[in-house]
C-alpha cells in the first residue's frame, strides 16, 4: 500500500538510528558526500540520498539490508558512480550504500588462473597488484569502475572481442540478499552443470536483486607479444566494413575500435595525439606468439587495403601503445571538452556484426538530420558502438538528444540488436525493454524481482519498467 512521504522519512530515520548504534563512523549525511552519491555520469538525472553508508565488510552490507528490509527503506548500491544511465540515482528517502572501501584482493590462485576480490576493488588496482604473476584481468570499461559495479552492469570494453564480458569472466559471487541473508554462488571451477546459474542472474542485475560483496574472477596470461596499429580511412563505411570482415574471417584480434572523424578531431586535441589526421580511424591490437601475431597482421592488412585504408601506423613501444589506448578510453572526456558547458549523452546500441554497416550508415543520416554534434566511436568488433550526443544542458537540449537516441535505438532493434551492449538499463533505457524482450519475458523478470526483493527496497525504479508480473 502506498504510504505518505512523512511515513517513509520516519522509517528511514528509524533505520539510521538503529545503524548508528554499531556503524556511526561509517554513516555520512554531509551535503558534499550526499551530492557525490546523487548521480552517475552522462545522464542529467540526480537526487540526493538521505544518507550514505560506507560498508567495510559483507557483514556490514547484511546489517544495513536487514534493517532496511524490516522497515521498507530503499537502498542503492554505489561502486564508483561511473554508470551512465542514471543507475545510482536514489529514489526518495533512500540510503546510498557505498562499497568503495571494500578493496581487498582476497586470494590469487595463479596456477588456476583465478582470484577472489572484494566488490569495491577497481580493475586498475587489481591489475597493478597481480602484475608480478604474469596474469591480468581483461575487462576494461573506460571509467575507473569497481569490479562489483562492473558485475552489476554486465560491463565490457575494448577487449571483449577477444576476452568477452563480465558475464563470461566471473566464476562466482558472494551476494547479500534484500533480507540481509548472505549467499555464495558459483565457485572456482571453469564449468559446472549443477543448479540454476545464480551467478549469471546477478551479473547485470544493477543492484536490484542483491548486493555483491565478493567476486571470483577468471584471470588470463599476459600475451607473449602485443602490437598495436592505427589505420585511417577517408570514408566511415569503409572502416566499418573492414571491422566486420576481420570478425567474419575469424581473425583472433585482441581489440578493434572505431572513432569517426569528429571523435578523432576531439581526441587529437584532448589526448595530444600527434601524427594523426581528423579522419575515421580504426585502432587495432594483436596479441599472441610472434608468428601468430604476424599472421593476424598480414590478414588484417589485406582487408584494410581492399577497403581503401590509408595504411598502418604502428605504435612500437609499450609507451606509445598505452598512450593510444588511454586516448581511446578518454574519448568521452575528449568529446566533453569540445564544449565544456554542454552535456554529453552516450548511446550504446549493438547489432549482429553483419548489420553494423547498415546501422551506422542510418545513424549518420539521423545525426545529420538532428543538427547535433555527435561523435561516433565503439567496440566495432562486437557490433557495439556509442554516439556521444553533445547537447545544451537544458530541458530542450536533453529532449533533442533523447529524440536522436530513440531513433538510433529503433534502428538497432529493427536489425535484431539491443538498446545497450554494455552500459545497462538504469532509468535511461527502461522505455525500450518491452520491445527488446517482449511482455512475457519482462513479466518473468518482475516475478523474480518480487520473489527476491518482496518489499522492493533494492534500487527501485531501475532495470524493470512497471507492468504485469508472471503468475504461473
Ligand atoms: C568515460 C566512461 C567510459 C565508459 N566506458 C565503458 C565501457 O567501455 N564499457 C562499459 O561496460 N561501461 C563503460 N562505462 C560505464 C561504467 O564505467 C560501467 O557501467 C561500470 O561497470 C560501472 O561501475 P561502477 O563501479 O562505477 O558502478 P556504479 O556506477 O557505482 O553502479 C552501477 C550500477 O551497479 C550497482 N552496483 C554497484 N556496485 C554494486 C554491487 N557491489 N552489488 C550490486 N550492485 C552494485 C549500482 O546500484 C548501479 O545500479 C563508461 C563510463 C564512463 C564515465
mmCIF file of C-alpha atoms and ligand atoms in Angstrom, residues 39-42 61 75-89 97-99 102 118-122 139-158 166 174-176 202 205-215 257 328-333 346 348 379 384 386 420-424 426 458-459 462, ligand 1:
data_model
loop_
_atom_site.group_PDB
_atom_site.id
_atom_site.type_symbol
_atom_site.label_atom_id
_atom_site.label_comp_id
_atom_site.label_asym_id
_atom_site.label_seq_id
_atom_site.Cartn_x
_atom_site.Cartn_y
_atom_site.Cartn_z
ATOM 1 C CA UNK A 39 24.142 10.875 -9.730
ATOM 2 C CA UNK A 40 26.335 8.882 -12.095
ATOM 3 C CA UNK A 41 27.939 10.174 -15.295
ATOM 4 C CA UNK A 42 26.363 11.488 -18.507
ATOM 5 C CA UNK A 61 26.097 -4.893 3.980
ATOM 6 C CA UNK A 75 18.922 1.127 -0.758
ATOM 7 C CA UNK A 76 21.056 1.921 -3.805
ATOM 8 C CA UNK A 77 24.421 0.164 -4.079
ATOM 9 C CA UNK A 78 27.198 2.536 -5.157
ATOM 10 C CA UNK A 79 30.556 1.428 -6.555
ATOM 11 C CA UNK A 80 32.402 4.272 -8.284
ATOM 12 C CA UNK A 81 29.347 6.023 -9.762
ATOM 13 C CA UNK A 82 30.651 5.835 -13.347
ATOM 14 C CA UNK A 83 27.481 4.273 -14.781
ATOM 15 C CA UNK A 84 25.783 6.360 -17.424
ATOM 16 C CA UNK A 85 22.064 5.535 -17.397
ATOM 17 C CA UNK A 86 21.015 7.004 -14.037
ATOM 18 C CA UNK A 87 21.648 3.650 -12.297
ATOM 19 C CA UNK A 88 22.797 5.123 -8.974
ATOM 20 C CA UNK A 89 20.242 7.937 -8.709
ATOM 21 C CA UNK A 97 25.318 2.047 0.221
ATOM 22 C CA UNK A 98 28.888 2.714 -0.911
ATOM 23 C CA UNK A 99 31.176 -0.314 -1.389
ATOM 24 C CA UNK A 102 35.854 -2.925 0.249
ATOM 25 C CA UNK A 118 36.032 -7.579 -2.623
ATOM 26 C CA UNK A 119 33.486 -5.773 -4.757
ATOM 27 C CA UNK A 120 34.881 -2.255 -4.266
ATOM 28 C CA UNK A 121 38.274 -3.025 -5.824
ATOM 29 C CA UNK A 122 38.804 -1.354 -9.209
ATOM 30 C CA UNK A 139 37.506 -6.387 -18.966
ATOM 31 C CA UNK A 140 38.209 -2.647 -19.277
ATOM 32 C CA UNK A 141 35.354 -0.138 -19.236
ATOM 33 C CA UNK A 142 36.662 3.406 -19.714
ATOM 34 C CA UNK A 143 35.828 4.677 -16.241
ATOM 35 C CA UNK A 144 37.698 3.779 -13.030
ATOM 36 C CA UNK A 145 34.884 1.367 -12.168
ATOM 37 C CA UNK A 146 34.668 -1.144 -9.301
ATOM 38 C CA UNK A 147 34.523 -4.854 -10.058
ATOM 39 C CA UNK A 148 31.201 -5.087 -8.163
ATOM 40 C CA UNK A 149 29.737 -2.276 -10.291
ATOM 41 C CA UNK A 150 31.092 -3.964 -13.416
ATOM 42 C CA UNK A 151 29.347 -7.214 -12.406
ATOM 43 C CA UNK A 152 26.147 -5.302 -11.702
ATOM 44 C CA UNK A 153 26.110 -3.647 -15.147
ATOM 45 C CA UNK A 154 27.483 -6.676 -17.046
ATOM 46 C CA UNK A 155 30.230 -4.372 -18.289
ATOM 47 C CA UNK A 156 32.631 -4.910 -21.145
ATOM 48 C CA UNK A 157 35.143 -2.765 -23.012
ATOM 49 C CA UNK A 158 37.748 -2.706 -25.725
ATOM 50 C CA UNK A 166 31.919 -9.692 -17.203
ATOM 51 C CA UNK A 174 29.135 -13.548 -2.556
ATOM 52 C CA UNK A 175 25.811 -11.724 -2.536
ATOM 53 C CA UNK A 176 23.747 -10.188 0.248
ATOM 54 C CA UNK A 202 23.187 -11.349 -10.527
ATOM 55 C CA UNK A 205 21.053 -7.073 -12.242
ATOM 56 C CA UNK A 206 22.070 -3.461 -11.439
ATOM 57 C CA UNK A 207 21.721 -3.801 -7.676
ATOM 58 C CA UNK A 208 18.033 -4.767 -7.965
ATOM 59 C CA UNK A 209 18.279 -8.411 -6.784
ATOM 60 C CA UNK A 210 21.103 -8.370 -4.235
ATOM 61 C CA UNK A 211 24.328 -6.592 -3.342
ATOM 62 C CA UNK A 212 27.543 -8.243 -4.466
ATOM 63 C CA UNK A 213 30.335 -8.153 -1.886
ATOM 64 C CA UNK A 214 32.907 -10.603 -3.303
ATOM 65 C CA UNK A 215 33.740 -11.713 -6.840
ATOM 66 C CA UNK A 257 37.987 0.053 -32.037
ATOM 67 C CA UNK A 328 40.578 5.652 -26.652
ATOM 68 C CA UNK A 329 39.476 5.291 -23.014
ATOM 69 C CA UNK A 330 39.369 9.080 -22.640
ATOM 70 C CA UNK A 331 37.165 9.557 -25.723
ATOM 71 C CA UNK A 332 34.145 10.529 -23.586
ATOM 72 C CA UNK A 333 36.145 13.298 -21.857
ATOM 73 C CA UNK A 346 26.125 8.381 -24.662
ATOM 74 C CA UNK A 348 25.063 2.256 -26.621
ATOM 75 C CA UNK A 379 33.798 -1.587 -29.913
ATOM 76 C CA UNK A 384 28.687 -2.306 -30.442
ATOM 77 C CA UNK A 386 28.307 4.738 -28.960
ATOM 78 C CA UNK A 420 22.511 -1.490 -24.694
ATOM 79 C CA UNK A 421 25.587 -3.583 -25.397
ATOM 80 C CA UNK A 422 27.332 -2.770 -22.127
ATOM 81 C CA UNK A 423 26.041 0.265 -20.206
ATOM 82 C CA UNK A 424 22.827 -1.369 -18.974
ATOM 83 C CA UNK A 426 19.263 2.055 -15.325
ATOM 84 C CA UNK A 458 16.828 -2.705 -3.867
ATOM 85 C CA UNK A 459 17.442 0.128 -6.335
ATOM 86 C CA UNK A 462 15.785 0.739 -12.307
HETATM 87 C C1 LIG B 1 34.299 7.656 -19.570
HETATM 88 C C2 LIG B 1 33.487 6.406 -19.377
HETATM 89 C C3 LIG B 1 33.722 5.320 -20.195
HETATM 90 C C4 LIG B 1 32.983 4.147 -20.016
HETATM 91 N N1 LIG B 1 33.257 3.082 -20.832
HETATM 92 C C5 LIG B 1 32.586 1.933 -20.647
HETATM 93 C C6 LIG B 1 32.882 0.791 -21.442
HETATM 94 O O1 LIG B 1 33.728 0.823 -22.340
HETATM 95 N N2 LIG B 1 32.208 -0.354 -21.185
HETATM 96 C C7 LIG B 1 31.250 -0.438 -20.203
HETATM 97 O O2 LIG B 1 30.685 -1.507 -19.992
HETATM 98 N N3 LIG B 1 30.930 0.632 -19.445
HETATM 99 C C8 LIG B 1 31.570 1.807 -19.640
HETATM 100 N N4 LIG B 1 31.272 2.891 -18.860
HETATM 101 C C9 LIG B 1 30.199 2.793 -17.845
HETATM 102 C C10 LIG B 1 30.651 2.368 -16.425
HETATM 103 O O3 LIG B 1 32.035 2.559 -16.237
HETATM 104 C C11 LIG B 1 30.245 0.923 -16.162
HETATM 105 O O4 LIG B 1 28.838 0.821 -16.196
HETATM 106 C C12 LIG B 1 30.771 0.359 -14.832
HETATM 107 O O5 LIG B 1 30.569 -1.033 -14.840
HETATM 108 C C13 LIG B 1 30.098 0.943 -13.594
HETATM 109 O O6 LIG B 1 30.838 0.573 -12.448
HETATM 110 P P1 LIG B 1 30.787 1.454 -11.105
HETATM 111 O O7 LIG B 1 31.650 0.806 -10.104
HETATM 112 O O8 LIG B 1 31.071 2.872 -11.419
HETATM 113 O O9 LIG B 1 29.266 1.251 -10.721
HETATM 114 P P2 LIG B 1 28.212 2.330 -10.235
HETATM 115 O O10 LIG B 1 28.037 3.376 -11.266
HETATM 116 O O11 LIG B 1 28.540 2.783 -8.868
HETATM 117 O O12 LIG B 1 26.901 1.416 -10.177
HETATM 118 C C14 LIG B 1 26.349 0.885 -11.350
HETATM 119 C C15 LIG B 1 25.138 0.011 -11.012
HETATM 120 O O13 LIG B 1 25.564 -1.137 -10.311
HETATM 121 C C16 LIG B 1 25.001 -1.189 -8.994
HETATM 122 N N5 LIG B 1 26.090 -1.648 -8.140
HETATM 123 C C17 LIG B 1 27.294 -1.061 -7.917
HETATM 124 N N6 LIG B 1 28.036 -1.836 -7.109
HETATM 125 C C18 LIG B 1 27.288 -2.930 -6.820
HETATM 126 C C19 LIG B 1 27.493 -4.094 -6.047
HETATM 127 N N7 LIG B 1 28.637 -4.307 -5.402
HETATM 128 N N8 LIG B 1 26.495 -5.008 -5.974
HETATM 129 C C20 LIG B 1 25.331 -4.831 -6.624
HETATM 130 N N9 LIG B 1 25.073 -3.739 -7.371
HETATM 131 C C21 LIG B 1 26.047 -2.812 -7.467
HETATM 132 C C22 LIG B 1 24.515 0.206 -8.708
HETATM 133 O O14 LIG B 1 23.421 0.203 -7.819
HETATM 134 C C23 LIG B 1 24.114 0.664 -10.101
HETATM 135 O O15 LIG B 1 22.848 0.158 -10.424
HETATM 136 C C24 LIG B 1 31.985 4.079 -19.023
HETATM 137 C C25 LIG B 1 31.731 5.191 -18.195
HETATM 138 C C26 LIG B 1 32.478 6.351 -18.372
HETATM 139 C C27 LIG B 1 32.181 7.514 -17.482
#
